[in-house]
mmCIF file of the C-alpha atoms, coordinates in Angstrom:
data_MODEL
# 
_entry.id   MODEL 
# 
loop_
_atom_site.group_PDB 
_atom_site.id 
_atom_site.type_symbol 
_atom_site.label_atom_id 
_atom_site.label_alt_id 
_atom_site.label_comp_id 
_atom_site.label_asym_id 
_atom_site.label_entity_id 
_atom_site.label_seq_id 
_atom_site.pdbx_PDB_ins_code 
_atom_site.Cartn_x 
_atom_site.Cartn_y 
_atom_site.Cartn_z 
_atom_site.occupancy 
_atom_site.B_iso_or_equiv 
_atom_site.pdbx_formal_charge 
_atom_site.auth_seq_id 
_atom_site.auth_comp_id 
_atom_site.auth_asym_id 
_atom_site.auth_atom_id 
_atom_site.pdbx_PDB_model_num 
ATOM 1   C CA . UNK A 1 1   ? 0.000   0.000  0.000  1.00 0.00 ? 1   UNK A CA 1 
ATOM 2   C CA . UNK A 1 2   ? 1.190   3.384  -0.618 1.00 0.00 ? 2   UNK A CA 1 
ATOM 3   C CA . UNK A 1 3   ? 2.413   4.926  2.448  1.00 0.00 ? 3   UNK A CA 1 
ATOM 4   C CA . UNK A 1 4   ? 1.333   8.737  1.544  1.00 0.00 ? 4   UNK A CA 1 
ATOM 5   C CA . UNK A 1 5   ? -2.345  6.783  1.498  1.00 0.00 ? 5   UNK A CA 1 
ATOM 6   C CA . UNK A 1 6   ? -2.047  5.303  4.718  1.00 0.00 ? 6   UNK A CA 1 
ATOM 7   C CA . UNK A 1 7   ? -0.377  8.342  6.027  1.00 0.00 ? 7   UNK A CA 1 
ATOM 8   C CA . UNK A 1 8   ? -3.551  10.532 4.878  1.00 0.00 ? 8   UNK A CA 1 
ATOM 9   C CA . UNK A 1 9   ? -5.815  8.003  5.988  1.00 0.00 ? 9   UNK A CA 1 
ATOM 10  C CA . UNK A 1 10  ? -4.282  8.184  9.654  1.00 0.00 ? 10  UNK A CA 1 
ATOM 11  C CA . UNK A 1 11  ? -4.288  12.055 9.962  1.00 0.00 ? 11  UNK A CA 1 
ATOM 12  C CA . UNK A 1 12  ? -7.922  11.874 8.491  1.00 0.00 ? 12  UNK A CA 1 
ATOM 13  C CA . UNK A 1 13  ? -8.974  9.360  11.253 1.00 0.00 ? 13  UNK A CA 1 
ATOM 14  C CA . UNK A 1 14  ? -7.407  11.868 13.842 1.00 0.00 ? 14  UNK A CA 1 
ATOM 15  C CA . UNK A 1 15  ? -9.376  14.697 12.326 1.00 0.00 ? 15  UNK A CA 1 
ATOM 16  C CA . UNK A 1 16  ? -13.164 12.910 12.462 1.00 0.00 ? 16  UNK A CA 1 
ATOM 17  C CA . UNK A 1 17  ? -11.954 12.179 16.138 1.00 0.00 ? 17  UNK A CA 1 
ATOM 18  C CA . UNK A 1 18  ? -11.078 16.332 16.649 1.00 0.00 ? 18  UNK A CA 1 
ATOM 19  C CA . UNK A 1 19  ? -14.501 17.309 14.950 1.00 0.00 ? 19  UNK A CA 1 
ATOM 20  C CA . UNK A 1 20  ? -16.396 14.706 17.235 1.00 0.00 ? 20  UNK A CA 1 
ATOM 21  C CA . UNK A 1 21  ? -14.837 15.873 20.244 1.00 0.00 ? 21  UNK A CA 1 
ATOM 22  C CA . UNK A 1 22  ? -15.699 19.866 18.943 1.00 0.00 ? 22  UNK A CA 1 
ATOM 23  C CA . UNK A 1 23  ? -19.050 18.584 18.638 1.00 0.00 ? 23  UNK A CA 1 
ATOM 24  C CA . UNK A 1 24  ? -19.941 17.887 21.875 1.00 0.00 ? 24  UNK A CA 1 
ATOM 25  C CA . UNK A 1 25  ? -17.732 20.358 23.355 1.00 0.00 ? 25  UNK A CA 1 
ATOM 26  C CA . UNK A 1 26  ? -20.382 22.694 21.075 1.00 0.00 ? 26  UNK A CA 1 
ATOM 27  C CA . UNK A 1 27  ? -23.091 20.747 22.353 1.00 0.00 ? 27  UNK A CA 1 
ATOM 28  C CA . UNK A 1 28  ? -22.729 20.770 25.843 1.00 0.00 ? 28  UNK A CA 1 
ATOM 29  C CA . UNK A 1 29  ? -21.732 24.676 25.612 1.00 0.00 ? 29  UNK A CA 1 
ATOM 30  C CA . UNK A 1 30  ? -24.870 25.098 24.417 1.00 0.00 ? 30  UNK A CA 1 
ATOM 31  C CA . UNK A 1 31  ? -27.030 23.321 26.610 1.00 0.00 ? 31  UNK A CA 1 
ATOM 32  C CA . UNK A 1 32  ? -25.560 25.092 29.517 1.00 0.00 ? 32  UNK A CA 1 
ATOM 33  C CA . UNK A 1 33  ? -26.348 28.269 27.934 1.00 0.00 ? 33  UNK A CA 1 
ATOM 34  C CA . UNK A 1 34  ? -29.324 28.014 26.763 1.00 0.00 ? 34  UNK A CA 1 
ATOM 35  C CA . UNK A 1 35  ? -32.089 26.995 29.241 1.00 0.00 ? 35  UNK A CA 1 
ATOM 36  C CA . UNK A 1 36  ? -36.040 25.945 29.096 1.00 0.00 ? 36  UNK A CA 1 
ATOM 37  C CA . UNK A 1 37  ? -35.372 24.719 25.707 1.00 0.00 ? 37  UNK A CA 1 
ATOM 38  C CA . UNK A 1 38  ? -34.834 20.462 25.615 1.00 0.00 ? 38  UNK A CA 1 
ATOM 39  C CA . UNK A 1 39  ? -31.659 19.608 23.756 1.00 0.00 ? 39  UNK A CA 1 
ATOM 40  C CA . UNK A 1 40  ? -30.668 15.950 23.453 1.00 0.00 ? 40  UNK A CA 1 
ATOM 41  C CA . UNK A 1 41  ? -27.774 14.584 25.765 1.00 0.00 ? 41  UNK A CA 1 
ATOM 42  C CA . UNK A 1 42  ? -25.934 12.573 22.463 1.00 0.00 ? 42  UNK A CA 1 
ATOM 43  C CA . UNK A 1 43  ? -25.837 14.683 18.645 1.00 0.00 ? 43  UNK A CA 1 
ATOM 44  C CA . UNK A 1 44  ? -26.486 12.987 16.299 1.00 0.00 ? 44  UNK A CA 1 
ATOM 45  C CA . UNK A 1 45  ? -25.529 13.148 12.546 1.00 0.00 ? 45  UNK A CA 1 
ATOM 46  C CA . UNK A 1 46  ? -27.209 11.082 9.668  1.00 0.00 ? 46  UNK A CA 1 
ATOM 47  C CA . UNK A 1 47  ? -25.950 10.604 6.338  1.00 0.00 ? 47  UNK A CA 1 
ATOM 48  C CA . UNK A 1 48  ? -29.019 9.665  3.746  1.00 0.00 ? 48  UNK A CA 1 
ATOM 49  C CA . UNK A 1 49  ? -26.783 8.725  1.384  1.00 0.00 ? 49  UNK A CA 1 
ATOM 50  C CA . UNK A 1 50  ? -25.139 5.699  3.227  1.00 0.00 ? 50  UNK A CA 1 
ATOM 51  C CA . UNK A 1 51  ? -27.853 4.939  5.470  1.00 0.00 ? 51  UNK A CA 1 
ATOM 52  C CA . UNK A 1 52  ? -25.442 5.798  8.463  1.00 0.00 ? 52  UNK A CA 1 
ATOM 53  C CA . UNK A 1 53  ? -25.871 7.678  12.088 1.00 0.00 ? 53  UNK A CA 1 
ATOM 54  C CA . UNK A 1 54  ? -22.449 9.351  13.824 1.00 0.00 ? 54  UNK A CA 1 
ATOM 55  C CA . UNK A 1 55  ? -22.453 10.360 17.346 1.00 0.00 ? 55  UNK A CA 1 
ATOM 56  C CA . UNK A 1 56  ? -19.558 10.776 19.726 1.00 0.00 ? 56  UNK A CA 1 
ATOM 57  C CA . UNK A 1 57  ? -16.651 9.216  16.849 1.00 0.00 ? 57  UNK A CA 1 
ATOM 58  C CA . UNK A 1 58  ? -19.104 6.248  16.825 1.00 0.00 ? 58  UNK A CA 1 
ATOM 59  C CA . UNK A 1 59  ? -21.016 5.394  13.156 1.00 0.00 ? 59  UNK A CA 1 
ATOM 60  C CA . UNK A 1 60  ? -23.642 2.609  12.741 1.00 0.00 ? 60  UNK A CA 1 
ATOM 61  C CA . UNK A 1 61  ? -25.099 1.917  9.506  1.00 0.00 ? 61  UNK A CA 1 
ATOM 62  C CA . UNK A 1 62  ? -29.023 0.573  9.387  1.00 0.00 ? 62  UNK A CA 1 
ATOM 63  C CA . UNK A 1 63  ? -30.671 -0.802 6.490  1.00 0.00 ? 63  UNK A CA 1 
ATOM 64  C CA . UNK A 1 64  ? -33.489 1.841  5.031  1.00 0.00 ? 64  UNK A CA 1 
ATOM 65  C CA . UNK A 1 65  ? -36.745 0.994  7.146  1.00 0.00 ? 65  UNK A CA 1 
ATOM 66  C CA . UNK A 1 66  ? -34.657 1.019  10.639 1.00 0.00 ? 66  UNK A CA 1 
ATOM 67  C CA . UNK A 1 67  ? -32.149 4.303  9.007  1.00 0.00 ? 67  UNK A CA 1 
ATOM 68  C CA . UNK A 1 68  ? -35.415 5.938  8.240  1.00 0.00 ? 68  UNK A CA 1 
ATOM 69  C CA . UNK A 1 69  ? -37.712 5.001  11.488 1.00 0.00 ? 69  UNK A CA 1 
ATOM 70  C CA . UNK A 1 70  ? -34.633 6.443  13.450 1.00 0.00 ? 70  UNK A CA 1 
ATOM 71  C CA . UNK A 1 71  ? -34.224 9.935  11.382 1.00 0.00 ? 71  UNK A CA 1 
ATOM 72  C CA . UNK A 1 72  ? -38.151 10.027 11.476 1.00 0.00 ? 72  UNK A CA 1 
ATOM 73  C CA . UNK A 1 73  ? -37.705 10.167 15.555 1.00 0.00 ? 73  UNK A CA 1 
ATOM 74  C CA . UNK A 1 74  ? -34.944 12.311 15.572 1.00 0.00 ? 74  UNK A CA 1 
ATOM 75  C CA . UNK A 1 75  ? -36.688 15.097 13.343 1.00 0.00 ? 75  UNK A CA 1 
ATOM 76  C CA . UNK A 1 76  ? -39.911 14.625 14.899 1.00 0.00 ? 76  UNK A CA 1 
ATOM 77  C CA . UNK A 1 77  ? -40.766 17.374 17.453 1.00 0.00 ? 77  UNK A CA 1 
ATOM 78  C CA . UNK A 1 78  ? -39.435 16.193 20.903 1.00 0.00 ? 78  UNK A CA 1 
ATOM 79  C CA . UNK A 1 79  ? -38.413 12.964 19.141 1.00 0.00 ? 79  UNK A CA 1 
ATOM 80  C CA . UNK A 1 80  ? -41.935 11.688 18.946 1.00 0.00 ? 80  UNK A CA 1 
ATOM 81  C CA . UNK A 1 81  ? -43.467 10.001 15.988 1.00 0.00 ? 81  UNK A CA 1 
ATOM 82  C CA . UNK A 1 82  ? -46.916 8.571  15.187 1.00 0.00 ? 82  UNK A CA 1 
ATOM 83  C CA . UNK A 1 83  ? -47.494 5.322  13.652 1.00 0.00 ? 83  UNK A CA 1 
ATOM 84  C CA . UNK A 1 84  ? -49.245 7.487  10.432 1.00 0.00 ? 84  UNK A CA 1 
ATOM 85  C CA . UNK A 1 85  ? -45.935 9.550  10.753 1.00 0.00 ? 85  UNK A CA 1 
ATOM 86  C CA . UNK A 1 86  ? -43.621 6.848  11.102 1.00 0.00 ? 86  UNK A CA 1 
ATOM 87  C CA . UNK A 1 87  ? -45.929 4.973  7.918  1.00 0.00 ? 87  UNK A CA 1 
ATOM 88  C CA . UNK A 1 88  ? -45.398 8.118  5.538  1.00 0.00 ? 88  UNK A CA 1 
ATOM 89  C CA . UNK A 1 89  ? -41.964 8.324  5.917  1.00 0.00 ? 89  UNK A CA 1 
ATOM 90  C CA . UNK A 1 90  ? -40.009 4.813  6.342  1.00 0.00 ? 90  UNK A CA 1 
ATOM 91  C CA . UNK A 1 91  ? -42.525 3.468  4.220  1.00 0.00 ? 91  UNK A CA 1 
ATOM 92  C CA . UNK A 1 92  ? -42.426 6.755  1.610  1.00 0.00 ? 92  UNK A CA 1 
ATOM 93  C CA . UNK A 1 93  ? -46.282 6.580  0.863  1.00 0.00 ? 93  UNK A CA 1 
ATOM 94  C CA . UNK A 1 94  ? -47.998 9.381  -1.025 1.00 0.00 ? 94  UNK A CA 1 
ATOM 95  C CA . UNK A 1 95  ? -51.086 8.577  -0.044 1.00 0.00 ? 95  UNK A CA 1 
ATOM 96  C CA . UNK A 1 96  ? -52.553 10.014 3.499  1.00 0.00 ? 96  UNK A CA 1 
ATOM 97  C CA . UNK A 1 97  ? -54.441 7.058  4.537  1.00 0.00 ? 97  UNK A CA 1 
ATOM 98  C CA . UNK A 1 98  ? -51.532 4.286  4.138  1.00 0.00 ? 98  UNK A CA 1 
ATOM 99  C CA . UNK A 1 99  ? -51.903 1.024  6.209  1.00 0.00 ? 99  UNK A CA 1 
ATOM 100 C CA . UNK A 1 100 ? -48.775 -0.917 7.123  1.00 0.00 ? 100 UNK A CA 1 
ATOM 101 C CA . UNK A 1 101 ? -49.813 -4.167 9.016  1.00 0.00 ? 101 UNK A CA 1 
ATOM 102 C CA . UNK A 1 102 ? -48.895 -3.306 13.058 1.00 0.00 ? 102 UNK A CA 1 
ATOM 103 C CA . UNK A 1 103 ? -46.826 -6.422 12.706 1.00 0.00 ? 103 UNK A CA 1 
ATOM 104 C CA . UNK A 1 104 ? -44.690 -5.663 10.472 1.00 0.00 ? 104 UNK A CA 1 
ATOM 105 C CA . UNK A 1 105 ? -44.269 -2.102 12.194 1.00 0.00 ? 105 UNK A CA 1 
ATOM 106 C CA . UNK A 1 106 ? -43.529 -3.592 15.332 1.00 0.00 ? 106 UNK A CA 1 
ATOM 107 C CA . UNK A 1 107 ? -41.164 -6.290 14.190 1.00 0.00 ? 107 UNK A CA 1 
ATOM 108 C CA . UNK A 1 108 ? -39.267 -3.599 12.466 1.00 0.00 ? 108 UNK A CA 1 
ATOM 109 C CA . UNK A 1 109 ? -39.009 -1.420 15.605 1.00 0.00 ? 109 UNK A CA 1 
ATOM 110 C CA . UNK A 1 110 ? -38.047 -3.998 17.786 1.00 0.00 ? 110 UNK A CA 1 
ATOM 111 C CA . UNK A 1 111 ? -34.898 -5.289 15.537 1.00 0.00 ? 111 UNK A CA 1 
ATOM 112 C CA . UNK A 1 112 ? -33.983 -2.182 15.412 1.00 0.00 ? 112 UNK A CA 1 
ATOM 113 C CA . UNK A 1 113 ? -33.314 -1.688 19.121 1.00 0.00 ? 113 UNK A CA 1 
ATOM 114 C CA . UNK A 1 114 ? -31.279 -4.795 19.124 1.00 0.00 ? 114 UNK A CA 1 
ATOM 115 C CA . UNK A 1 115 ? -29.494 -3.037 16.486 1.00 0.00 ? 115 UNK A CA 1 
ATOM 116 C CA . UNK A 1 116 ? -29.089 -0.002 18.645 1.00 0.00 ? 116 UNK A CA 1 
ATOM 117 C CA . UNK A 1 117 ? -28.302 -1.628 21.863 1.00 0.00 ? 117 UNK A CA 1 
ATOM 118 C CA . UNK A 1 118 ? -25.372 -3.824 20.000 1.00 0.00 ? 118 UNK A CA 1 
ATOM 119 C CA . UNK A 1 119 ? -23.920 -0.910 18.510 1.00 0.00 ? 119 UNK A CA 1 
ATOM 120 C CA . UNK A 1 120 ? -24.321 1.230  22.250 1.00 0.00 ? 120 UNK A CA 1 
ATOM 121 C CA . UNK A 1 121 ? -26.122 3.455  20.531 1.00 0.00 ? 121 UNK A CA 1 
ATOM 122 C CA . UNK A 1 122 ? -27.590 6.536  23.069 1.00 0.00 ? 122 UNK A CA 1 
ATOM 123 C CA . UNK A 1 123 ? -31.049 6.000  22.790 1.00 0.00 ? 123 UNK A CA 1 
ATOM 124 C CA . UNK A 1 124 ? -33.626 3.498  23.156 1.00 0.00 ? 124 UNK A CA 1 
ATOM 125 C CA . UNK A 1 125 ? -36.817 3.944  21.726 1.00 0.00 ? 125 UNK A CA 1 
ATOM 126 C CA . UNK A 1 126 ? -40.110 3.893  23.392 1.00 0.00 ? 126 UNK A CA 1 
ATOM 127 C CA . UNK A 1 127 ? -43.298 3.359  22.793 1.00 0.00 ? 127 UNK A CA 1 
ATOM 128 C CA . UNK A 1 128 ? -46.021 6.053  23.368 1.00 0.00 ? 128 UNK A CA 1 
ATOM 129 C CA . UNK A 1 129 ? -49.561 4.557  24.272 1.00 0.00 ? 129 UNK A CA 1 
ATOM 130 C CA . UNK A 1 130 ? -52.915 6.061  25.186 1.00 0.00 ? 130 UNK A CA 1 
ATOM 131 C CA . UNK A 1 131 ? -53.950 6.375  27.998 1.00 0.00 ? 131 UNK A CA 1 
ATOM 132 C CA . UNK A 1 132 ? -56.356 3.717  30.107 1.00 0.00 ? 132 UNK A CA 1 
ATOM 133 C CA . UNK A 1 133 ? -59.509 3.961  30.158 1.00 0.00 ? 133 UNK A CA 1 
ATOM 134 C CA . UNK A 1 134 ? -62.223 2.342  32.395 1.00 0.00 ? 134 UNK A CA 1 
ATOM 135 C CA . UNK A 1 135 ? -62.468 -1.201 30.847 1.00 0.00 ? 135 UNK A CA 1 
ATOM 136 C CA . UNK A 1 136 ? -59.905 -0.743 28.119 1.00 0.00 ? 136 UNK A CA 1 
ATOM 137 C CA . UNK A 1 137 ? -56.493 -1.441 27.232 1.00 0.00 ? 137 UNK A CA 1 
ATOM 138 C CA . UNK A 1 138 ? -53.898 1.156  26.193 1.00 0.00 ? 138 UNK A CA 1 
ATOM 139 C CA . UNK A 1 139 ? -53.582 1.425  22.462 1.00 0.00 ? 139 UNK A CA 1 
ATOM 140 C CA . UNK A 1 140 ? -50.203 2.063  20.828 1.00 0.00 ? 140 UNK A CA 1 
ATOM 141 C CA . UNK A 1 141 ? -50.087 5.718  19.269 1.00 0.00 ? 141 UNK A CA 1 
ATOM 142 C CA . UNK A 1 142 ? -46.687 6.505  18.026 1.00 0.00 ? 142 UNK A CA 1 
ATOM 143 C CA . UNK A 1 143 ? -43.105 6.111  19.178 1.00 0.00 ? 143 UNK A CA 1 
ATOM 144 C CA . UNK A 1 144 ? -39.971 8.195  20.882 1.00 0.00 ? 144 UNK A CA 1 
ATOM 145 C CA . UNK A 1 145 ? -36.018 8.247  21.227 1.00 0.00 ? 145 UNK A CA 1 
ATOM 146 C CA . UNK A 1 146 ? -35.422 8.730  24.877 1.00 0.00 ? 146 UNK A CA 1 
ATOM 147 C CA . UNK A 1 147 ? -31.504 9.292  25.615 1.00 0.00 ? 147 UNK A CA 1 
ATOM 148 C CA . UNK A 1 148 ? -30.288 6.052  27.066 1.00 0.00 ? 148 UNK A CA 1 
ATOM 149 C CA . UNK A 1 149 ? -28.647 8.006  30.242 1.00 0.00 ? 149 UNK A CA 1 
ATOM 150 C CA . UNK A 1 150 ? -32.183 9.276  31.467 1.00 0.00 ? 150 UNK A CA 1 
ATOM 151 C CA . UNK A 1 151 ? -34.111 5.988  31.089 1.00 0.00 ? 151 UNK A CA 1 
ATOM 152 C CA . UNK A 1 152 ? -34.282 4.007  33.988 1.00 0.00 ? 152 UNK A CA 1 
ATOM 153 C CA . UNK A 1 153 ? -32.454 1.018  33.752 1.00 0.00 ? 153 UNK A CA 1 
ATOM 154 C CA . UNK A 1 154 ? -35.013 -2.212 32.952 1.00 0.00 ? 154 UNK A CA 1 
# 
């Protein structure tokens, strides 16, 4: 291999690591500063293009349902999606009243936290559900990213 390569390769390695540590530097400047607003613990930084998250010099690629359910979160407005939400865009229907089988949602959720936990990524997702009524069960009505250092541990 040609060592100029390798040598840029190094240096380049040492430079993501610089930026990443800026980064949160940044973001923790800001959360100091800034109060009454919620700003996530962990940045993170998606790349459509190869279907892959950054945070904290750490990168995990996701296939394009999981890649897109995550961003979908991440956007959404305190990281909260619901299931019509989550249906338009990882499933990139046109249509307003789109029906993906709750199965096939749920499956697709729940491999992707074991995706997320194996790759220590900083937030588990939750699941938002109504709330009980008399006589009735809670019904599922969207999901959430929750940063993994304020969730309780299970």
């Amino acid at each position: 291999m040609n060592q100029r390569l390798s040598e840029i390769w190094k240096e380049r390695e040492t430079l993501l690591q610089r930026l990443s540590e800026l980064q949160i530097e940044e973001w923790t400047i800001i959360q100091v500063s800034v109060s009454g607003k919620e700003f996530p613990v962990v940045r993170l930084d998606f790349n459509d293009v190869t279907q892959t998250i950054r945070w904290q010099g750490h990168l995990l690629r996701l296939a394009k349902k999981p890649y897109w359910f995550v961003k979908t979160l991440w956007a959404a407005k305190h990281h909260r999606a619901t299931i019509s939400k989550i249906e338009r865009c990882v499933w990139k229907s046109k249509t307003k009243k789109i029906f993906i089988e709750r199965h096939a949602v749920c499956t697709m959720i729940n491999r992707t936290q074991k995706k997320l936990d194996e790759a220590a990524f900083p937030y588990k997702i939750r699941t938002l559900k109504t709330k009980m009524k008399k006589g009735s069960k809670p019904e599922i009505k969207g999901w959430r990213l929750v940063c993994a250092q304020r969730t309780k541990k299970d």
